[in-house]
Each structure stands twice: as C-alpha cells, then as structure tokens.
Amino acid sequence: MSLETTLILFKPDAVSKNLVGTVLARFEKEGFTIRGLKVMKLSDELLAEHYAHIADKPFFPEVRSFMQESPVVAMALEGENVIARVRDLLGPTDSAAAEAGTIRGDFGDKGGDAKMRNVCHASDGVETAQVELKRFFNEGEII
Ligand code: ADP
C-alpha cells in the first residue's frame, strides 16, 4: 500500500450536467481525502502542456475546445493507491466501452463523442500525478 495524491479534473461535460457532486461522492465513498479543490478556466498554454501526449493527434483541437467549453473543477485527492483505484473507478477512455458501474460508463457520452466527453481526467502514474498537481495547483493550495 502507498499513500498517494492524484489530480482529478471534472471536465466541462460533468460541470454542465451538474454531475460534480455525484461523481465526487463516489470518491468520498472510497474513503479518499480532498486536499485541494478549485474552479479553473484552462488556457491554451496549460492544455498544450497537459495534453502534450496527444498534441499530434487529429482530435487534439477538438479536445482543447471541449476542455474550454466551461470552467473545470480541479481536485487533489489523497488515499492509499488512489492513482490506480481512481482509474479503475473511471473506467476506460472510451465511455461507450466503459462498464455500467464505472463513472465513465454511467455518466460519459455514449454517442459520437464517447472517447472525448468522458467526465473526468485522472493522473495515470505516480510521476505524472506529481507533475500534474504542480501544473494545476499553486504552492499552498494543496493542504
Ligand atoms: P485518459 O484521459 O483516459 O488517460 P488519454 O490520455 O489517452 O486518455 O487522452 C486524453 C483525453 O483526450 C481523453 O480523456 C479524451 O477526453 C480525449 N481523447 C482521447 N482519445 C480520443 C479520441 N480518439 N477521440 C477524441 N478524444 C479523445
């Protein structure tokens, strides 16, 4: 077991459908602890960094404008093995392929945007989480 902190982003689809509280409750039910929470508008620069690994994909411009449709809610979430456990709770990137009972399976887009409008981002590893938390939270905002 290892105590970790992960970055969660409630994406604009979660915000516009008023699903932030419902999804956050699933994380709280697991016993995870909120260490930081804020509403943010994501700039082109921040998104270029955050999504550098998909910057050369044809769908990147669409993802960037989706992530700017509304502010997002960023959260630093702590818990034992929280990084892998949250990824399991989310389900796969493609919401249409995500099983019922997962967050993306229950709340993600099931139509043509299923691979993009998938409710939440969550860090995929210990090093990524450290870099992403620094990217989205200033010194003193994770408590
Ligand atoms: P994840 O967020 O599950 O770790 P990736 O890092 O591969 O997935 O992709 C980042 C985000 O880009 C996804 O969460 C999704 O919003 C979007 N995305 C990924 N693949 C596609 C695709 N084929 N078409 C449209 N959007 C995509």
PDB file of C-alpha atoms and ligand atoms in Angstrom:
ATOM      1  CA  MET A   1       0.000   0.000   0.000  1.00  0.00           C
ATOM      2  CA  SER A   2       1.232   3.505  -0.677  1.00  0.00           C
ATOM      3  CA  LEU A   3      -0.296   6.832   0.240  1.00  0.00           C
ATOM      4  CA  GLU A   4      -0.592   8.873  -2.963  1.00  0.00           C
ATOM      5  CA  THR A   5      -2.223  12.039  -4.256  1.00  0.00           C
ATOM      6  CA  THR A   6      -3.758  12.234  -7.719  1.00  0.00           C
ATOM      7  CA  LEU A   7      -5.072  15.047  -9.897  1.00  0.00           C
ATOM      8  CA  ILE A   8      -8.730  14.831 -10.888  1.00  0.00           C
ATOM      9  CA  LEU A   9     -10.326  17.228 -13.369  1.00  0.00           C
ATOM     10  CA  PHE A  10     -14.107  17.315 -13.583  1.00  0.00           C
ATOM     11  CA  LYS A  11     -14.383  18.057 -17.288  1.00  0.00           C
ATOM     12  CA  PRO A  12     -16.896  20.507 -18.850  1.00  0.00           C
ATOM     13  CA  ASP A  13     -19.396  17.698 -19.565  1.00  0.00           C
ATOM     14  CA  ALA A  14     -19.509  16.866 -15.823  1.00  0.00           C
ATOM     15  CA  VAL A  15     -19.810  20.563 -14.920  1.00  0.00           C
ATOM     16  CA  SER A  16     -22.566  21.339 -17.452  1.00  0.00           C
ATOM     17  CA  LYS A  17     -24.621  18.280 -16.426  1.00  0.00           C
ATOM     18  CA  ASN A  18     -24.278  19.202 -12.704  1.00  0.00           C
ATOM     19  CA  LEU A  19     -22.552  15.886 -12.044  1.00  0.00           C
ATOM     20  CA  VAL A  20     -19.599  17.154  -9.995  1.00  0.00           C
ATOM     21  CA  GLY A  21     -21.191  16.360  -6.622  1.00  0.00           C
ATOM     22  CA  THR A  22     -22.472  12.957  -7.735  1.00  0.00           C
ATOM     23  CA  VAL A  23     -19.054  11.903  -9.017  1.00  0.00           C
ATOM     24  CA  LEU A  24     -17.209  13.416  -6.052  1.00  0.00           C
ATOM     25  CA  ALA A  25     -19.451  11.380  -3.721  1.00  0.00           C
ATOM     26  CA  ARG A  26     -18.137   8.188  -5.348  1.00  0.00           C
ATOM     27  CA  PHE A  27     -14.579   9.225  -4.486  1.00  0.00           C
ATOM     28  CA  GLU A  28     -15.571  10.109  -0.913  1.00  0.00           C
ATOM     29  CA  LYS A  29     -17.323   6.735  -0.511  1.00  0.00           C
ATOM     30  CA  GLU A  30     -13.970   5.081  -1.212  1.00  0.00           C
ATOM     31  CA  GLY A  31     -12.558   6.921   1.794  1.00  0.00           C
ATOM     32  CA  PHE A  32     -10.271   9.260  -0.184  1.00  0.00           C
ATOM     33  CA  THR A  33      -9.411  12.689   1.254  1.00  0.00           C
ATOM     34  CA  ILE A  34      -9.795  16.006  -0.587  1.00  0.00           C
ATOM     35  CA  ARG A  35      -6.550  18.009  -0.257  1.00  0.00           C
ATOM     36  CA  GLY A  36      -7.279  20.720  -2.838  1.00  0.00           C
ATOM     37  CA  LEU A  37     -10.357  21.820  -4.810  1.00  0.00           C
ATOM     38  CA  LYS A  38     -10.930  24.758  -7.150  1.00  0.00           C
ATOM     39  CA  VAL A  39     -12.723  26.001 -10.250  1.00  0.00           C
ATOM     40  CA  MET A  40     -10.448  26.904 -13.167  1.00  0.00           C
ATOM     41  CA  LYS A  41     -10.607  28.132 -16.747  1.00  0.00           C
ATOM     42  CA  LEU A  42      -7.992  26.258 -18.777  1.00  0.00           C
ATOM     43  CA  SER A  43      -5.758  28.319 -21.091  1.00  0.00           C
ATOM     44  CA  ASP A  44      -4.406  27.132 -24.449  1.00  0.00           C
ATOM     45  CA  GLU A  45      -0.930  27.026 -22.845  1.00  0.00           C
ATOM     46  CA  LEU A  46      -1.994  24.877 -19.899  1.00  0.00           C
ATOM     47  CA  LEU A  47      -3.901  22.476 -22.172  1.00  0.00           C
ATOM     48  CA  ALA A  48      -0.938  22.190 -24.549  1.00  0.00           C
ATOM     49  CA  GLU A  49       1.185  21.060 -21.580  1.00  0.00           C
ATOM     50  CA  HIS A  50      -1.442  18.823 -20.006  1.00  0.00           C
ATOM     51  CA  TYR A  51      -2.274  17.109 -23.297  1.00  0.00           C
ATOM     52  CA  ALA A  52       1.261  17.157 -24.804  1.00  0.00           C
ATOM     53  CA  HIS A  53       0.986  13.363 -25.309  1.00  0.00           C
ATOM     54  CA  ILE A  54      -1.969  13.800 -27.708  1.00  0.00           C
ATOM     55  CA  ALA A  55      -0.891  17.144 -29.273  1.00  0.00           C
ATOM     56  CA  ASP A  56      -0.085  15.499 -32.611  1.00  0.00           C
ATOM     57  CA  LYS A  57      -3.411  13.632 -32.827  1.00  0.00           C
ATOM     58  CA  PRO A  58      -6.046  14.905 -35.275  1.00  0.00           C
ATOM     59  CA  PHE A  59      -8.598  15.132 -32.450  1.00  0.00           C
ATOM     60  CA  PHE A  60      -6.458  17.393 -30.231  1.00  0.00           C
ATOM     61  CA  PRO A  61      -8.040  20.735 -31.356  1.00  0.00           C
ATOM     62  CA  GLU A  62     -11.486  19.294 -30.590  1.00  0.00           C
ATOM     63  CA  VAL A  63     -10.340  18.133 -27.147  1.00  0.00           C
ATOM     64  CA  ARG A  64      -8.866  21.584 -26.457  1.00  0.00           C
ATOM     65  CA  SER A  65     -12.116  23.377 -27.326  1.00  0.00           C
ATOM     66  CA  PHE A  66     -14.145  20.816 -25.327  1.00  0.00           C
ATOM     67  CA  MET A  67     -11.957  21.488 -22.265  1.00  0.00           C
ATOM     68  CA  GLN A  68     -12.656  25.221 -22.714  1.00  0.00           C
ATOM     69  CA  GLU A  69     -16.457  24.936 -23.071  1.00  0.00           C
ATOM     70  CA  SER A  70     -16.790  25.860 -19.405  1.00  0.00           C
ATOM     71  CA  PRO A  71     -14.565  26.093 -16.346  1.00  0.00           C
ATOM     72  CA  VAL A  72     -13.460  22.749 -14.912  1.00  0.00           C
ATOM     73  CA  VAL A  73     -13.165  21.684 -11.278  1.00  0.00           C
ATOM     74  CA  ALA A  74      -9.666  20.559 -10.287  1.00  0.00           C
ATOM     75  CA  MET A  75      -9.149  18.356  -7.258  1.00  0.00           C
ATOM     76  CA  ALA A  76      -6.141  16.922  -5.412  1.00  0.00           C
ATOM     77  CA  LEU A  77      -7.284  13.627  -3.934  1.00  0.00           C
ATOM     78  CA  GLU A  78      -5.267  11.577  -1.436  1.00  0.00           C
ATOM     79  CA  GLY A  79      -5.563   7.922  -0.477  1.00  0.00           C
ATOM     80  CA  GLU A  80      -3.940   4.506  -0.424  1.00  0.00           C
ATOM     81  CA  ASN A  81      -3.190   3.564  -4.046  1.00  0.00           C
ATOM     82  CA  VAL A  82      -5.533   6.360  -5.113  1.00  0.00           C
ATOM     83  CA  ILE A  83      -3.978   6.704  -8.586  1.00  0.00           C
ATOM     84  CA  ALA A  84      -4.816   3.194  -9.828  1.00  0.00           C
ATOM     85  CA  ARG A  85      -8.033   2.955  -7.826  1.00  0.00           C
ATOM     86  CA  VAL A  86      -9.445   6.158  -9.342  1.00  0.00           C
ATOM     87  CA  ARG A  87      -8.502   4.994 -12.850  1.00  0.00           C
ATOM     88  CA  ASP A  88     -10.446   1.773 -12.109  1.00  0.00           C
ATOM     89  CA  LEU A  89     -13.427   3.755 -10.808  1.00  0.00           C
ATOM     90  CA  LEU A  90     -13.400   5.861 -14.010  1.00  0.00           C
ATOM     91  CA  GLY A  91     -13.201   3.008 -16.495  1.00  0.00           C
ATOM     92  CA  PRO A  92     -11.564   3.232 -19.948  1.00  0.00           C
ATOM     93  CA  THR A  93     -11.145   6.437 -22.003  1.00  0.00           C
ATOM     94  CA  ASP A  94     -13.996   5.431 -24.331  1.00  0.00           C
ATOM     95  CA  SER A  95     -17.184   5.929 -22.281  1.00  0.00           C
ATOM     96  CA  ALA A  96     -19.160   3.746 -24.699  1.00  0.00           C
ATOM     97  CA  ALA A  97     -16.825   0.848 -23.863  1.00  0.00           C
ATOM     98  CA  ALA A  98     -16.893   1.542 -20.104  1.00  0.00           C
ATOM     99  CA  GLU A  99     -18.904  -0.886 -17.989  1.00  0.00           C
ATOM    100  CA  ALA A 100     -22.006   0.148 -16.051  1.00  0.00           C
ATOM    101  CA  GLY A 101     -20.986   0.989 -12.514  1.00  0.00           C
ATOM    102  CA  THR A 102     -17.894   2.898 -13.628  1.00  0.00           C
ATOM    103  CA  ILE A 103     -18.031   6.695 -13.691  1.00  0.00           C
ATOM    104  CA  ARG A 104     -17.482   6.916 -17.444  1.00  0.00           C
ATOM    105  CA  GLY A 105     -19.870   4.009 -18.042  1.00  0.00           C
ATOM    106  CA  ASP A 106     -22.628   5.667 -16.026  1.00  0.00           C
ATOM    107  CA  PHE A 107     -22.134   9.338 -16.947  1.00  0.00           C
ATOM    108  CA  GLY A 108     -19.951   9.601 -20.092  1.00  0.00           C
ATOM    109  CA  ASP A 109     -21.190  10.342 -23.611  1.00  0.00           C
ATOM    110  CA  LYS A 110     -22.478   7.237 -25.393  1.00  0.00           C
ATOM    111  CA  GLY A 111     -22.675   8.780 -28.862  1.00  0.00           C
ATOM    112  CA  GLY A 112     -20.074  10.056 -31.315  1.00  0.00           C
ATOM    113  CA  ASP A 113     -18.148  11.933 -28.612  1.00  0.00           C
ATOM    114  CA  ALA A 114     -17.794   8.934 -26.279  1.00  0.00           C
ATOM    115  CA  LYS A 115     -13.989   8.950 -26.492  1.00  0.00           C
ATOM    116  CA  MET A 116     -13.794  12.653 -25.621  1.00  0.00           C
ATOM    117  CA  ARG A 117     -16.680  13.564 -23.271  1.00  0.00           C
ATOM    118  CA  ASN A 118     -15.677  11.168 -20.532  1.00  0.00           C
ATOM    119  CA  VAL A 119     -16.461  13.101 -17.324  1.00  0.00           C
ATOM    120  CA  CYS A 120     -13.097  13.174 -15.549  1.00  0.00           C
ATOM    121  CA  HIS A 121      -9.369  13.256 -16.047  1.00  0.00           C
ATOM    122  CA  ALA A 122      -7.248  11.366 -13.532  1.00  0.00           C
ATOM    123  CA  SER A 123      -3.452  11.034 -13.357  1.00  0.00           C
ATOM    124  CA  ASP A 124      -2.137   7.720 -14.695  1.00  0.00           C
ATOM    125  CA  GLY A 125       1.003   7.228 -12.568  1.00  0.00           C
ATOM    126  CA  VAL A 126       2.980   8.475  -9.581  1.00  0.00           C
ATOM    127  CA  GLU A 127       5.325  10.707 -11.591  1.00  0.00           C
ATOM    128  CA  THR A 128       2.547  12.060 -13.813  1.00  0.00           C
ATOM    129  CA  ALA A 129       0.499  12.878 -10.722  1.00  0.00           C
ATOM    130  CA  GLN A 130       3.337  14.914  -9.202  1.00  0.00           C
ATOM    131  CA  VAL A 131       3.835  16.906 -12.407  1.00  0.00           C
ATOM    132  CA  GLU A 132       0.084  17.419 -12.941  1.00  0.00           C
ATOM    133  CA  LEU A 133      -0.589  18.530  -9.351  1.00  0.00           C
ATOM    134  CA  LYS A 134       2.136  21.197  -9.708  1.00  0.00           C
ATOM    135  CA  ARG A 135       0.637  22.266 -13.029  1.00  0.00           C
ATOM    136  CA  PHE A 136      -2.866  22.836 -11.642  1.00  0.00           C
ATOM    137  CA  PHE A 137      -2.223  23.884  -8.022  1.00  0.00           C
ATOM    138  CA  ASN A 138      -0.022  26.670  -6.705  1.00  0.00           C
ATOM    139  CA  GLU A 139       2.180  26.389  -3.653  1.00  0.00           C
ATOM    140  CA  GLY A 140      -0.038  26.296  -0.558  1.00  0.00           C
ATOM    141  CA  GLU A 141      -3.241  25.249  -2.354  1.00  0.00           C
ATOM    142  CA  ILE A 142      -2.837  21.550  -1.531  1.00  0.00           C
ATOM    143  CA  ILE A 143      -3.394  21.276   2.202  1.00  0.00           C
TER     144      ILE A 143
HETATM  145  P1  ADP B   1      -7.239   9.243 -20.487  1.00  0.00           P
HETATM  146  O1  ADP B   1      -7.837  10.597 -20.180  1.00  0.00           O
HETATM  147  O2  ADP B   1      -8.246   8.129 -20.314  1.00  0.00           O
HETATM  148  O3  ADP B   1      -5.942   8.992 -19.753  1.00  0.00           O
HETATM  149  P2  ADP B   1      -5.730   9.909 -22.941  1.00  0.00           P
HETATM  150  O4  ADP B   1      -4.659  10.484 -22.075  1.00  0.00           O
HETATM  151  O5  ADP B   1      -5.333   8.906 -23.969  1.00  0.00           O
HETATM  152  O6  ADP B   1      -6.904   9.238 -22.055  1.00  0.00           O
HETATM  153  O7  ADP B   1      -6.469  11.090 -23.732  1.00  0.00           O
HETATM  154  C1  ADP B   1      -6.708  12.329 -23.124  1.00  0.00           C
HETATM  155  C2  ADP B   1      -8.124  12.774 -23.428  1.00  0.00           C
HETATM  156  O8  ADP B   1      -8.247  13.066 -24.826  1.00  0.00           O
HETATM  157  C3  ADP B   1      -9.215  11.734 -23.141  1.00  0.00           C
HETATM  158  O9  ADP B   1      -9.607  11.685 -21.782  1.00  0.00           O
HETATM  159  C4  ADP B   1     -10.330  12.212 -24.052  1.00  0.00           C
HETATM  160  O10 ADP B   1     -11.043  13.312 -23.486  1.00  0.00           O
HETATM  161  C5  ADP B   1      -9.542  12.693 -25.271  1.00  0.00           C
HETATM  162  N1  ADP B   1      -9.407  11.613 -26.281  1.00  0.00           N
HETATM  163  C6  ADP B   1      -8.602  10.526 -26.215  1.00  0.00           C
HETATM  164  N2  ADP B   1      -8.728   9.771 -27.317  1.00  0.00           N
HETATM  165  C7  ADP B   1      -9.633  10.393 -28.117  1.00  0.00           C
HETATM  166  C8  ADP B   1     -10.180  10.129 -29.428  1.00  0.00           C
HETATM  167  N3  ADP B   1      -9.822   9.054 -30.143  1.00  0.00           N
HETATM  168  N4  ADP B   1     -11.099  10.999 -29.917  1.00  0.00           N
HETATM  169  C9  ADP B   1     -11.472  12.107 -29.221  1.00  0.00           C
HETATM  170  N5  ADP B   1     -10.960  12.432 -27.999  1.00  0.00           N
HETATM  171  C10 ADP B   1     -10.058  11.590 -27.455  1.00  0.00           C
END
